[in-house]
């Protein structure tokens, strides 16, 4: 009787072990199938196969799933990224510790797909549970929604300290306020300057607000500080420059060019300013020089945009304009590349429109 019970016990243990082994084999098989589908470029099969693997909650499957979601996002395939992350959340067996991470990924998919309300709601829920990364996500959605005041608030109260980012947010808020409340716009631009005294975006917002308030010397000084602080972003100084009174603008550009003679971005600004001041014939020389000195392609790209958008030339300037156009088209110039998401852009902006990162652009890839 005793031996009989032991034999039954052993049989049960063997059955349990056998079942576990089968489960692990199934799990490994599903996982492998998913990986093979990924490699063989069949993403839908990969999503299906990995769904099986994730049900069995192996950590490898979760990691592979998340990596696959990243891949979809990088390639701009947001519907698949959303389907994948939703699948993950609906599968039983996703460990509680990983749940917030997947929800954050799904919120990010929604943000990039332009489903901003869904993204904001998910981020708020996660943030309420103390998730700092979700607070950053919510801040980025608020910027997308152009709710800059709220974005500043969330950044200050919930995110890690980042003075440069804060100055960008305050600069955007200041520009938003300028139409309706100039005094508030000025105060916020001062806050941006205080947050990051070498932040060119904040200094330019300050220059624009000072121009609107009629303080031409202050506006010119803030503009010059911005040009010194971030020479690579000089083309973004155009709104502040064009707001200045003509005398102040010409003097400010002259001083900036004296500090960096031959700088192609500053020469582009000078040419553009001369053209907008009705001095198109004088504009050709600095623009030609800017093109000749363009070391990284950004000025070439900017000039193509400029020439495309500019008014038709007077008959006397036709030849000069034609030569400039041909020169700008003949030069090779790669797109600016976002260092975070790899998105390309022909024109520099403070923020990558694809992923929302600030100060994201390296210099163009081809020279
Ligand atoms: Zn980007």
Short mmCIF file of C-alpha atoms in Angstrom, two decimals, residues 170-192 202 205-210 212-213:
data_model
loop_
_atom_site.label_atom_id
_atom_site.label_comp_id
_atom_site.label_asym_id
_atom_site.label_seq_id
_atom_site.Cartn_x
_atom_site.Cartn_y
_atom_site.Cartn_z
CA UNK A 170 8.32 79.34 -21.74
CA UNK A 171 9.39 80.77 -25.12
CA UNK A 172 6.44 79.05 -26.80
CA UNK A 173 4.10 80.26 -24.04
CA UNK A 174 5.39 83.82 -24.43
CA UNK A 175 4.75 83.80 -28.20
CA UNK A 176 1.26 82.42 -27.58
CA UNK A 177 0.48 85.26 -25.13
CA UNK A 178 1.89 88.08 -27.25
CA UNK A 179 -1.25 88.81 -29.25
CA UNK A 180 -3.58 89.21 -26.28
CA UNK A 181 -1.43 90.11 -23.29
CA UNK A 182 1.90 91.71 -24.11
CA UNK A 183 2.86 92.36 -20.47
CA UNK A 184 2.37 88.68 -19.61
CA UNK A 185 4.26 87.66 -22.76
CA UNK A 186 7.21 89.82 -21.68
CA UNK A 187 7.16 88.45 -18.13
CA UNK A 188 7.14 84.83 -19.41
CA UNK A 189 9.98 85.57 -21.87
CA UNK A 190 11.99 86.97 -18.92
CA UNK A 191 11.31 83.73 -17.05
CA UNK A 192 12.64 81.81 -20.07
CA UNK A 202 14.07 82.04 -24.94
CA UNK A 205 11.11 85.09 -27.72
CA UNK A 206 12.29 87.91 -25.44
CA UNK A 207 13.53 89.90 -28.44
CA UNK A 208 10.18 89.42 -30.22
CA UNK A 209 8.23 90.51 -27.12
CA UNK A 210 10.49 93.56 -26.59
CA UNK A 212 6.24 94.33 -29.77
CA UNK A 213 6.57 96.50 -26.65
#
